[in-house]
Tab-separated table of C-alpha atoms in Angstrom:
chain	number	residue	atom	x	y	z
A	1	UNK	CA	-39.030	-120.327	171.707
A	2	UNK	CA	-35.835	-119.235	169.952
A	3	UNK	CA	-34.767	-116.302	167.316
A	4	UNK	CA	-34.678	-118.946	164.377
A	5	UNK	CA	-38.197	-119.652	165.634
A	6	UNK	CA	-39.792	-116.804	165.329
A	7	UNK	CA	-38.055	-115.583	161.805
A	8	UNK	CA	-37.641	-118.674	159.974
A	9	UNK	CA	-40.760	-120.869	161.367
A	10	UNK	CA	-43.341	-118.385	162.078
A	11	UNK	CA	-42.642	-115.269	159.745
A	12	UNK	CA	-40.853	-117.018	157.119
A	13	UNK	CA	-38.538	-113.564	157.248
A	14	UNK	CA	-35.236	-115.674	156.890
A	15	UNK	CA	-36.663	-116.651	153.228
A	16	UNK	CA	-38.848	-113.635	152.290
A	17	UNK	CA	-36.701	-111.082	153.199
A	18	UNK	CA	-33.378	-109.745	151.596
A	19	UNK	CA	-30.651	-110.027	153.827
A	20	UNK	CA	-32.368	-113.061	155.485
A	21	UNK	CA	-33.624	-110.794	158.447
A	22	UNK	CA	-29.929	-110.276	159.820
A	23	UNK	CA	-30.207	-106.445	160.283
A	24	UNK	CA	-33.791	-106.980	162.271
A	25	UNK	CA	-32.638	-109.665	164.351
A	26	UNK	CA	-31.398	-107.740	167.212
A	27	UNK	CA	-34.577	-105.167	167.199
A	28	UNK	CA	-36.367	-108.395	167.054
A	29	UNK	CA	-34.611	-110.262	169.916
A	30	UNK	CA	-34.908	-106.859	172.217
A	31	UNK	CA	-38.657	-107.091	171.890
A	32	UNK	CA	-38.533	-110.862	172.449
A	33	UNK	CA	-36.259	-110.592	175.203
A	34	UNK	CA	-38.348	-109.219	178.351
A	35	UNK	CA	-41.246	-111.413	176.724
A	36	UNK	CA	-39.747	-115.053	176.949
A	37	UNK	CA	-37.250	-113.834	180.390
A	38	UNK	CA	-33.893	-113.773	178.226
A	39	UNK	CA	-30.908	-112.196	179.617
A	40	UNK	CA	-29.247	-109.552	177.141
A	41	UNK	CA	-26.339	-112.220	177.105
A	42	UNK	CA	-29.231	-114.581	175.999
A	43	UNK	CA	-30.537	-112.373	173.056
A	44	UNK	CA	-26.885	-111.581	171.692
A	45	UNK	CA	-26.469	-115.513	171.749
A	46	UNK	CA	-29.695	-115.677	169.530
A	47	UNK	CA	-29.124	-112.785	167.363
A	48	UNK	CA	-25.361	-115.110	166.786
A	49	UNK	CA	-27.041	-118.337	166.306
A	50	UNK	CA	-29.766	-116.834	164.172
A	51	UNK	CA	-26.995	-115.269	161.279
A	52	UNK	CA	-25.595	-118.469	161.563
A	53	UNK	CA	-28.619	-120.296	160.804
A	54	UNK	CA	-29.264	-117.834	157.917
A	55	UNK	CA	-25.591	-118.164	156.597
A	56	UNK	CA	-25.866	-121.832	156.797
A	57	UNK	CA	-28.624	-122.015	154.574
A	58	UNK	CA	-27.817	-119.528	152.263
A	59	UNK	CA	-24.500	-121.121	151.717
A	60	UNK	CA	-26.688	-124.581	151.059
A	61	UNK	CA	-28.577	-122.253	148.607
A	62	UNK	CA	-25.824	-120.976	146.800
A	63	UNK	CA	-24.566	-122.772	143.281
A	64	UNK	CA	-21.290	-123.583	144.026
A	65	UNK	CA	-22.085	-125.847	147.380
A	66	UNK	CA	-21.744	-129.671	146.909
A	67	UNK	CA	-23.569	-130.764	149.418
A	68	UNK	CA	-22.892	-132.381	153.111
A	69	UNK	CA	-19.408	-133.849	153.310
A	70	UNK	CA	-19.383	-137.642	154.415
């Protein structure tokens, strides 16, 4: 189970909240972290890849993006 999991599969917080769920992610990756055995080098790398994730497909989301690049 990752980050991205839990906010954007299982709470849908990446798409129902405002910011994406970027300013909870590291509350919400402290909690998770002595649950699923993850180092705090392991939750900071999920916290990183999770704003990614959300920037990613905000980015996708936004008017001005033309799509994958081939």
């Amino acid at each position: 189970m990752t980050l991205s999991d839990v906010l954007v599969r299982r709470t849908r917080v990446s798409l129902t909240a405002e910011n994406g769920g970027t300013e909870a992610a590291p509350e919400v990756a402290g909690s998770l972290a002595p649950l699923l055995g993850w180092s705090g080098d392991r939750a900071d790398r999920e916290v990183g890849g999770y704003r990614a994730e959300v920037e990613r497909d905000r980015a996708a989301l936004s008017s001005d993006w033309e799509g994958p690049k081939h």
